[in-house]
Amino acid sequence: MSIDDEQDVRAWLGTALDDFAPGPVPLGVIVRKGKTAVIRRRLTVAYQLSLPPPAPVAPVHYRVTVNPPGPGAARGLIASGRVNGRRWQVSGQRQRLSGQPSICFQAPSGGTCNAGGPPRASRAGVPAYLTNGIGLRPVVSIGTVRDDVTYLQVTLSNGQRLTLHPVAIFGPGYARYVAFAVPASTTVTQISAYAGHAELAYTVPFTARGQVETVSWLRPGAPAGPRPARYLVGSGNADGQRWSEYAYTGPWGVCLVGAGSASMCSPTGIGQLTSGQAARLIMESSGPGGTNFALVAASAVVSHLVVSRADGSTARVPAVPVDGARFAAFTSPPGNKVTHWVAYSAAGRRLASGGVP
């Protein structure tokens, strides 16, 4: 990429490429692992405070509109509309960043880019993926739909229902995109996918962390449970600051919000995160200064971990009980990284072990 090309991309995205500047929180690409959908978000904040985050509250009075591109619309336009009278629009384009193909999306509050080319059209998988989020208030959500989906219907907390018409911004053969903007993530209560007039499936998205994340899709008429709940699964001190990690359960499954740069969601329950193992490393993320954060999910028989560091020292990490499972969280500082961990029962029996990337 030439300097001129780089400047053009930065001008198009505004400050979205400046990773350490305050601004919108982009949502990363969904990664498929077997039958489990894992969502990782790139966060620009330093740490999650150990105090419980305030429960998001949906605004009481608001009005939202969404419109598909009309005749003569600009190339790449996905949708436009208003949030409380404020105009918004979302567009997507192919770009090359540092010589690599990328897809970049632009909204009034900023932009975000995903490495690689656009996904191909397919009738496999879930009806829709919300793969990108831009901004917080309002929040813009962008995603793709399965090839047999005619439209999505987004139900809001004020009773409004938004109809999203997929747009093939990258041409035939590629997945079609949808986009919408709402005053806050928590205003979205349900998203349904339709083929013609027939409902294919619906989802209750995870919205507690400022973005709209679709994780688990249900058959029409199937009950949406369990009730939402939040658990503290790990906390401590790193570089003089308190950090914490939380698990959110609900109709979406379980979402883990890490203390570093990552979070993940799974359509399964908390007890299934171990995949039948006594314990396994499920999330590893990096924070400022090179400190890494690791989270191990374990079965109820695990009492604690013993982590080994590069200098040969060891530390005992308790496994915190959460809804029938257990979690152990620990830090790996750059000067003395964790190289290995072992899970033990209360009687001292070795149950599982693993490394840390």
PDB file of C-alpha atoms in Angstrom, residues 1 9 32 35 59 74 79 133 143 162 179 209 265 269 271 299 306 324 340 342:
ATOM      1  CA  MET A   1       0.000   0.000   0.000  1.00  0.00           C
ATOM      2  CA  VAL A   9      -8.252   4.833   3.894  1.00  0.00           C
ATOM      3  CA  ARG A  32     -16.362 -20.784  14.077  1.00  0.00           C
ATOM      4  CA  LYS A  35     -20.470 -26.363  16.497  1.00  0.00           C
ATOM      5  CA  PRO A  59     -33.860   4.803  27.027  1.00  0.00           C
ATOM      6  CA  ALA A  74     -23.990   5.560  -3.470  1.00  0.00           C
ATOM      7  CA  ALA A  79     -28.849   1.226   4.976  1.00  0.00           C
ATOM      8  CA  GLY A 133     -20.507  -2.908  15.904  1.00  0.00           C
ATOM      9  CA  GLY A 143     -23.917  -8.181   9.668  1.00  0.00           C
ATOM     10  CA  LEU A 162     -37.456  -2.453  12.142  1.00  0.00           C
ATOM     11  CA  ALA A 179     -27.251  -2.614   9.088  1.00  0.00           C
ATOM     12  CA  ARG A 209     -21.736  -4.764  26.919  1.00  0.00           C
ATOM     13  CA  CYS A 265     -19.876 -15.942  23.427  1.00  0.00           C
ATOM     14  CA  GLY A 269     -24.554 -23.203  28.838  1.00  0.00           C
ATOM     15  CA  GLY A 271     -21.438 -26.195  32.204  1.00  0.00           C
ATOM     16  CA  SER A 299     -15.841 -28.956  36.166  1.00  0.00           C
ATOM     17  CA  VAL A 306      -1.242 -24.328  40.068  1.00  0.00           C
ATOM     18  CA  GLY A 324     -22.465 -25.623  38.536  1.00  0.00           C
ATOM     19  CA  HIS A 340       1.887 -24.141  32.196  1.00  0.00           C
ATOM     20  CA  VAL A 342      -2.373 -27.885  36.290  1.00  0.00           C
TER      21      VAL A 342
END
